Coordinates of C-alpha atoms in Angstrom, one line a residue:
Chain A
M1 CA -0.1 0.2 0.0
A2 CA 1.2 3.3 -1.0
V3 CA 0.1 6.8 -0.2
V4 CA 0.3 9.2 -3.1
G5 CA 0.0 12.7 -2.1
P6 CA 0.1 15.1 -5.1
A7 CA 2.8 17.3 -3.2
S8 CA 2.8 20.6 -4.3
A9 CA -0.9 21.0 -5.5
E10 CA -2.4 21.7 -2.2
S11 CA -6.2 21.9 -4.2
L12 CA -5.7 18.2 -5.2
V13 CA -7.4 15.6 -3.0
T14 CA -4.9 13.0 -1.4
Y15 CA -5.9 9.5 -2.5
T16 CA -4.3 6.1 -1.5
I17 CA -3.4 3.4 -4.2
V18 CA -4.0 0.1 -2.9
D19 CA -1.7 -2.8 -4.3
D20 CA -0.3 -0.9 -7.0
F21 CA -3.7 -1.0 -9.2
S22 CA -6.6 0.4 -7.5
I23 CA -7.9 3.7 -5.5
P24 CA -10.8 2.2 -3.7
E25 CA -12.1 5.3 -2.1
S26 CA -14.0 8.1 -3.6
L27 CA -12.2 11.2 -4.2
T28 CA -15.0 13.2 -2.9
G29 CA -16.1 11.0 -0.4
A30 CA -19.3 10.6 -2.3
P31 CA -20.6 8.5 -5.5
G32 CA -20.3 10.4 -8.8
D33 CA -23.2 11.1 -11.2
P34 CA -23.2 8.8 -14.2
V35 CA -25.2 11.0 -16.2
K36 CA -22.5 14.1 -15.8
G37 CA -19.8 11.4 -16.1
R38 CA -21.0 10.5 -19.6
E39 CA -21.2 14.3 -20.7
V40 CA -17.6 14.8 -19.3
A41 CA -16.5 11.7 -21.6
I42 CA -18.0 13.4 -24.5
N43 CA -16.6 16.8 -23.8
R44 CA -13.9 17.8 -25.9
R45 CA -12.4 20.1 -23.2
L46 CA -13.0 17.8 -20.4
G47 CA -12.3 13.8 -20.8
N48 CA -12.7 13.7 -24.1
C49 CA -12.4 10.1 -23.8
L50 CA -13.9 9.6 -27.3
A51 CA -10.8 10.9 -28.9
C52 CA -9.0 7.5 -28.3
H53 CA -12.0 4.9 -27.3
V54 CA -15.1 3.7 -28.7
M55 CA -18.0 4.1 -26.4
P56 CA -21.7 3.1 -26.2
I57 CA -22.4 6.7 -27.2
P58 CA -24.3 6.3 -30.4
E59 CA -25.2 9.9 -30.9
Q60 CA -21.6 11.0 -31.4
P61 CA -20.5 10.5 -35.0
F62 CA -16.6 10.1 -34.1
H63 CA -14.8 7.7 -31.9
G64 CA -11.3 7.0 -31.6
E65 CA -9.3 3.7 -31.8
T66 CA -6.0 4.2 -30.1
G67 CA -7.3 2.8 -26.9
P68 CA -9.6 -0.2 -26.2
D69 CA -13.4 -0.1 -26.6
L70 CA -14.8 0.8 -23.3
D71 CA -18.1 -1.0 -23.6
G72 CA -18.3 -3.6 -21.0
V73 CA -15.3 -2.3 -19.3
A74 CA -17.1 -2.6 -15.7
D75 CA -17.2 -6.2 -16.2
R76 CA -13.5 -6.0 -16.5
Y77 CA -12.4 -4.2 -13.7
T78 CA -13.4 -2.9 -10.3
E79 CA -14.4 0.8 -9.4
G80 CA -11.3 1.3 -7.5
E81 CA -9.4 0.1 -10.7
L82 CA -11.4 2.4 -13.0
R83 CA -10.6 5.2 -10.6
L84 CA -6.8 4.8 -10.6
R85 CA -7.0 4.2 -14.5
V86 CA -8.6 7.7 -15.0
V87 CA -6.6 9.7 -11.8
D88 CA -3.1 8.4 -13.4
S89 CA -3.2 5.9 -16.0
K90 CA 0.6 6.1 -16.3
S91 CA 1.0 4.6 -12.9
I92 CA -0.3 1.5 -14.3
N93 CA 1.4 1.8 -17.8
P94 CA 4.2 4.6 -17.9
Y95 CA 4.0 4.3 -21.7
T96 CA 0.6 4.8 -22.2
M97 CA -1.0 7.3 -24.6
M98 CA -3.6 7.9 -22.0
P99 CA -3.4 11.2 -20.1
A100 CA -3.2 11.3 -16.3
F101 CA -6.9 13.3 -15.5
Y102 CA -6.0 13.9 -12.0
R103 CA -2.5 14.9 -11.8
V104 CA -0.5 18.1 -12.0
E105 CA 3.3 16.9 -11.4
G106 CA 6.0 15.5 -13.8
F107 CA 4.7 17.5 -16.7
H108 CA 7.0 19.4 -19.5
R109 CA 6.0 22.8 -20.9
V110 CA 2.4 23.0 -20.0
M111 CA 0.4 25.9 -21.1
E112 CA 0.3 28.5 -18.9
R113 CA -3.5 28.6 -18.4
F114 CA -3.4 24.9 -17.9
A115 CA -0.3 24.7 -15.5
G116 CA -0.7 23.5 -11.9
K117 CA -4.4 22.2 -12.9
P118 CA -5.5 18.7 -13.4
I119 CA -7.5 18.1 -16.6
L120 CA -10.6 17.0 -14.5
T121 CA -11.8 18.0 -11.2
A122 CA -12.3 15.4 -8.3
Q123 CA -16.0 15.6 -9.0
E124 CA -15.4 15.1 -12.7
V125 CA -13.3 12.1 -12.1
E126 CA -16.0 10.6 -9.7
D127 CA -18.6 11.4 -12.3
V128 CA -16.8 9.5 -14.9
V129 CA -16.0 6.5 -12.5
A130 CA -19.6 6.3 -12.0
Y131 CA -20.5 6.3 -15.8
L132 CA -17.8 3.7 -16.4
M133 CA -19.4 1.4 -13.8
T134 CA -22.6 1.4 -16.1
L135 CA -20.8 -0.1 -18.9
K136 CA -21.8 -3.7 -18.4
E137 CA -22.1 -6.1 -21.2
E138 CA -25.1 -7.6 -19.9
Chain B
M1 CA 4.3 25.0 -64.3
R2 CA 0.7 24.0 -63.2
H3 CA -0.6 20.4 -63.9
R4 CA -3.8 19.5 -64.6
T5 CA -3.2 16.0 -63.2
A6 CA -1.4 14.4 -60.4
V7 CA 2.1 14.9 -61.0
L8 CA 2.9 12.1 -58.6
A9 CA 0.6 9.6 -59.9
G10 CA 2.5 9.3 -62.9
A11 CA 0.1 10.4 -65.8
V12 CA 2.3 13.7 -66.3
G13 CA 6.3 13.1 -66.4
L14 CA 8.3 15.8 -64.7
S15 CA 10.6 17.3 -67.0
L16 CA 13.4 16.9 -64.6
G17 CA 14.2 13.5 -64.8
F18 CA 13.5 12.5 -61.2
V19 CA 10.3 10.5 -61.7
G20 CA 12.7 7.6 -60.9
I21 CA 10.4 6.9 -57.9
A22 CA 9.0 3.5 -59.1
F23 CA 5.3 3.4 -59.8
T24 CA 4.4 0.0 -58.4
Q25 CA 1.1 -2.2 -58.5
A26 CA -2.4 -1.1 -58.5
G27 CA -3.8 -0.8 -54.8
D28 CA -1.0 0.7 -53.0
W29 CA 0.1 4.5 -53.0
G30 CA 2.5 4.7 -55.6
A31 CA 5.2 7.5 -55.2
Y32 CA 3.5 8.4 -51.8
Q33 CA 4.5 5.4 -50.0
V34 CA 8.4 4.4 -49.6
G35 CA 8.7 1.4 -47.4
D36 CA 6.9 2.2 -44.2
K37 CA 6.7 5.7 -44.9
R38 CA 3.5 7.1 -46.1
S39 CA 2.8 10.8 -47.3
G40 CA -0.2 12.4 -45.4
Y41 CA -1.7 12.3 -49.1
T42 CA -2.3 8.4 -48.2
Y43 CA -4.4 9.3 -45.2
A44 CA -6.3 12.1 -46.7
Q45 CA -10.1 12.0 -48.0
P46 CA -10.3 11.4 -51.9
E47 CA -12.1 14.8 -52.2
T48 CA -8.9 16.4 -50.6
Q49 CA -6.5 14.3 -52.5
A50 CA -8.5 15.4 -55.9
M51 CA -7.8 18.8 -54.9
Q52 CA -3.9 18.5 -54.7
D53 CA -4.0 16.3 -57.8
D54 CA -5.0 19.3 -60.0
D55 CA -3.2 22.2 -59.7
F56 CA -5.8 24.2 -61.0
E57 CA -8.2 23.3 -58.2
N58 CA -5.5 23.4 -55.7
P59 CA -6.0 26.9 -53.9
A60 CA -2.5 27.1 -52.7
F61 CA -1.4 28.0 -56.3
L62 CA -3.2 31.7 -55.6
L63 CA -0.3 32.5 -53.6
V64 CA 2.5 30.6 -55.6
D65 CA 1.3 32.6 -58.8
L66 CA 1.7 35.7 -56.7
A67 CA 5.1 34.8 -55.7
A68 CA 6.1 34.0 -59.1
E69 CA 5.3 37.2 -60.1
Q70 CA 7.1 38.7 -57.1
W71 CA 10.2 36.8 -58.4
S72 CA 11.0 39.4 -60.9
I73 CA 9.9 42.2 -58.9
P74 CA 12.9 44.3 -57.6
D75 CA 12.6 45.1 -54.1
G76 CA 14.9 46.6 -51.3
E77 CA 17.5 49.1 -51.4
L78 CA 19.6 47.3 -53.8
D79 CA 16.7 47.3 -56.4
K80 CA 17.2 44.0 -57.2
A81 CA 14.8 41.1 -58.0
C82 CA 15.3 37.1 -57.2
A83 CA 15.7 36.7 -60.8
D84 CA 18.4 39.2 -61.2
C85 CA 20.8 36.6 -59.5
H86 CA 19.1 33.2 -59.8
G87 CA 17.5 33.7 -63.2
D88 CA 14.6 31.3 -63.7
V89 CA 13.2 30.1 -60.7
E90 CA 13.7 26.6 -62.2
N91 CA 17.2 26.9 -61.0
L92 CA 16.5 26.1 -57.3
A93 CA 15.1 22.8 -58.4
G94 CA 16.4 20.5 -55.6
V95 CA 16.6 23.0 -52.8
G96 CA 13.4 21.9 -51.4
A97 CA 14.5 18.3 -51.1
T98 CA 17.4 19.0 -49.0
Y99 CA 16.8 21.6 -46.5
P100 CA 17.1 22.3 -43.7
V101 CA 21.0 22.6 -44.2
Y102 CA 23.8 24.0 -42.0
H103 CA 24.5 27.8 -42.1
E104 CA 28.4 28.3 -41.7
G105 CA 27.7 32.0 -40.8
W106 CA 24.8 31.1 -38.5
G107 CA 26.7 28.3 -36.8
K108 CA 23.1 26.3 -36.8
M109 CA 20.7 25.2 -39.4
I110 CA 18.6 27.3 -41.7
N111 CA 15.4 26.3 -43.6
V112 CA 13.9 27.6 -46.8
E113 CA 11.7 30.4 -45.5
Q114 CA 14.5 31.6 -43.7
R115 CA 16.9 31.3 -46.8
I116 CA 14.7 33.4 -48.7
N117 CA 14.5 36.2 -46.1
E118 CA 18.2 35.9 -45.8
C119 CA 18.4 36.6 -49.6
R120 CA 16.0 39.6 -48.9
T121 CA 17.9 41.1 -46.1
E122 CA 21.7 40.3 -47.3
N123 CA 21.3 40.3 -51.0
M124 CA 18.7 42.9 -51.6
Q125 CA 18.7 44.9 -48.6
A126 CA 14.9 44.3 -48.1
E127 CA 12.7 43.8 -45.1
P128 CA 12.6 40.1 -44.1
L129 CA 9.0 39.0 -44.7
K130 CA 7.0 37.7 -41.6
Y131 CA 6.9 34.0 -41.2
D132 CA 3.6 33.1 -41.6
S133 CA 3.0 36.0 -44.2
K134 CA 1.4 35.2 -47.5
G135 CA 4.6 36.4 -49.3
L136 CA 6.9 34.1 -47.4
L137 CA 4.3 31.2 -47.8
G138 CA 4.1 31.6 -51.3
M139 CA 7.7 32.1 -52.0
T140 CA 8.7 29.2 -50.1
A141 CA 6.1 27.0 -51.8
L142 CA 7.2 28.3 -55.1
V143 CA 11.1 27.3 -54.1
K144 CA 9.8 23.9 -53.1
L145 CA 7.5 23.3 -56.0
Q146 CA 10.7 23.3 -58.3
S147 CA 11.6 20.0 -56.3
R148 CA 8.0 18.6 -56.4
G149 CA 8.4 14.7 -57.0
M150 CA 12.1 14.7 -56.2
P151 CA 12.7 12.3 -53.0
M152 CA 13.5 14.2 -50.0
N153 CA 17.2 13.9 -49.2
V154 CA 18.2 15.7 -46.1
A155 CA 21.6 15.4 -44.8
I156 CA 22.3 14.9 -40.9
D157 CA 26.2 14.2 -40.9
G158 CA 29.0 16.4 -40.1
P159 CA 27.7 19.9 -38.6
A160 CA 24.2 19.1 -38.8
A161 CA 24.6 16.2 -36.3
P162 CA 24.1 17.8 -32.9
F163 CA 21.0 19.7 -34.2
Y164 CA 19.5 16.5 -35.6
E165 CA 19.9 15.0 -32.1
K166 CA 18.2 17.9 -30.6
G167 CA 15.1 17.9 -32.9
K168 CA 14.9 14.0 -32.3
E169 CA 14.8 14.7 -28.4
F170 CA 12.0 17.0 -29.3
Y171 CA 10.1 14.5 -31.1
F172 CA 10.3 11.7 -28.5
E173 CA 9.7 13.9 -25.4
R174 CA 6.4 14.1 -23.8
R175 CA 4.8 17.6 -23.5
G176 CA 2.0 19.5 -22.4
Q177 CA -1.1 18.9 -19.9
L178 CA -1.9 15.6 -22.0
D179 CA 1.5 14.5 -21.8
L180 CA 1.9 13.5 -25.3
A181 CA 5.0 13.3 -27.6
C182 CA 5.0 13.7 -31.5
A183 CA 5.7 10.0 -31.7
N184 CA 3.0 8.8 -29.5
C185 CA 0.5 9.9 -32.2
H186 CA 2.4 9.9 -35.5
E187 CA 4.7 6.8 -34.9
D188 CA 2.8 4.8 -32.8
H189 CA -0.8 5.3 -33.9
A190 CA -0.6 6.6 -37.4
G191 CA -3.6 5.4 -39.4
E192 CA -5.9 5.2 -36.5
Q193 CA -8.7 7.5 -35.8
L194 CA -8.3 10.3 -33.0
R195 CA -11.8 11.2 -32.6
A196 CA -12.6 13.0 -36.0
N197 CA -9.2 12.9 -37.3
R198 CA -7.4 10.0 -38.9
L199 CA -3.8 10.2 -37.8
S200 CA -1.0 10.3 -40.2
Q201 CA 2.7 9.9 -40.1
G202 CA 3.1 13.7 -39.6
Q203 CA 5.3 13.8 -42.6
P204 CA 6.5 17.7 -43.7
N205 CA 7.1 16.5 -47.4
G206 CA 4.0 18.6 -48.7
F207 CA 4.5 22.2 -47.0
P208 CA 3.6 25.0 -47.1
T209 CA 0.2 23.2 -47.3
Y210 CA -3.3 24.3 -48.1
R211 CA -5.3 23.7 -44.9
L212 CA -8.9 23.5 -45.5
K213 CA -9.5 24.0 -41.8
W214 CA -7.3 27.5 -41.9
Q215 CA -8.9 28.1 -45.4
N216 CA -5.5 29.3 -45.9
M217 CA -1.8 28.0 -46.5
G218 CA 0.1 27.6 -43.6
S219 CA 3.7 26.7 -42.8
L220 CA 4.9 23.6 -41.3
H221 CA 5.7 25.4 -37.9
R222 CA 2.3 26.7 -37.7
R223 CA 1.2 23.2 -37.9
I224 CA 3.7 22.0 -35.2
K225 CA 2.3 24.8 -33.3
G226 CA -1.4 23.4 -33.4
C227 CA 0.1 19.8 -32.5
N228 CA 1.7 21.5 -29.4
R229 CA -1.5 23.3 -28.3
Q230 CA -3.3 20.2 -29.0
V231 CA -1.6 18.5 -26.2
R232 CA -2.0 21.8 -23.8
A233 CA 1.8 22.4 -24.4
E234 CA 3.4 25.8 -24.8
P235 CA 4.4 26.3 -28.5
Y236 CA 7.6 27.8 -29.7
K237 CA 7.6 30.7 -32.3
S238 CA 7.8 29.8 -35.9
G239 CA 11.5 30.0 -37.1
S240 CA 12.7 29.2 -33.6
D241 CA 15.7 26.8 -33.1
E242 CA 13.7 24.4 -31.5
Y243 CA 11.3 24.3 -34.3
V244 CA 14.2 24.3 -37.0
N245 CA 15.9 21.4 -35.4
L246 CA 12.3 19.5 -35.2
E247 CA 12.1 20.1 -39.0
L248 CA 15.5 18.8 -39.6
F249 CA 14.5 15.8 -37.7
I250 CA 11.3 15.0 -39.3
S251 CA 12.4 16.0 -42.9
H252 CA 15.1 13.4 -42.5
R253 CA 12.7 10.8 -41.4
A254 CA 10.7 11.7 -44.5
N255 CA 13.6 11.0 -46.7
G256 CA 12.8 9.1 -49.9
L257 CA 9.2 10.5 -49.9
P258 CA 8.7 12.7 -52.6
V259 CA 8.3 16.5 -52.1
E260 CA 4.6 17.3 -52.9
T261 CA 4.8 21.1 -52.0
P262 CA 2.1 22.6 -52.1
S263 CA 0.0 19.8 -50.5
V264 CA -3.8 19.8 -49.7
R265 CA -4.9 18.8 -46.2
N266 CA -8.0 19.0 -44.0

């Protein structure tokens, strides 16, 4: 068990990674809203998950294909595993193309207006995770 | 100078004798593919390809034609025109395939845009043109057009070597809030869909390009700025050492692909 505190970013919530692949506890202490999470996944300025993933969001014309299809992802992973994947995918696979959505450290030449800020807020992360948990095949 | 059909698709031979790039079996991309290297042309929509194939449809030729006129118009304190020293612009055939090159006086690399401006300031005593101005885009395209169909042949040995290394480092370095390197998109995922965009190999052989999204012609450095901003990374200035070194790296990476300036992309 390791505690990861986003050190210099005081606004970021501290979270605990368990067994290197899961953040079992909600960043906000409450469950997210899957309807809002779906919007975050679509929004190009927020999650923009559709840039890289096919998702069961038929009204959106373009879905990316550099990452795996996320349909059924809740059958494959626990909520805590999905949370870590969204928060900091690079702690799972340092070579991944997938951005870390809740991290502010270790970046190079971030545009000034995004510097020191995570891509998603803790609330948005929870909303996305809640939405991912609805993606079951059956 | 203009061609009705795709110069590179083989219907019209180039008078330069450089059409040596073999035209292979149907079903592949002919001159636009060399080994694993594929021009952005091969990832483009058929309508976009058709616009590039026909010089009379290609909107880039507006600026190229203006530059062709400018070529013989004297400018600057010395009242000289490009033509006074260079004669016919066709004499610059080959230049577009080999730049950036090492500049002894500068002690660093120089690209075609900068070479043109150097002629303006040093040889004509005229004002340099702004990097992304219509005048410089058109003249750069005119110069590179003289090499159309010739294989990119950029040297990285000798004094160019350390600059190549810097460009290479840039190419593989992750940047921005999205933390992505050029290579993540253009090496690892070429051919795949990134939402509405189909990723190409990010080859520079068609620049300056007419970009439908811009409704205008743009330089390679402008395109790279866009790719930096896309990952929320602070871009550098057009014409900066960082971008010229990166241009050297990606131009050498394109060696073998034909110069296809002025290309059309979306």
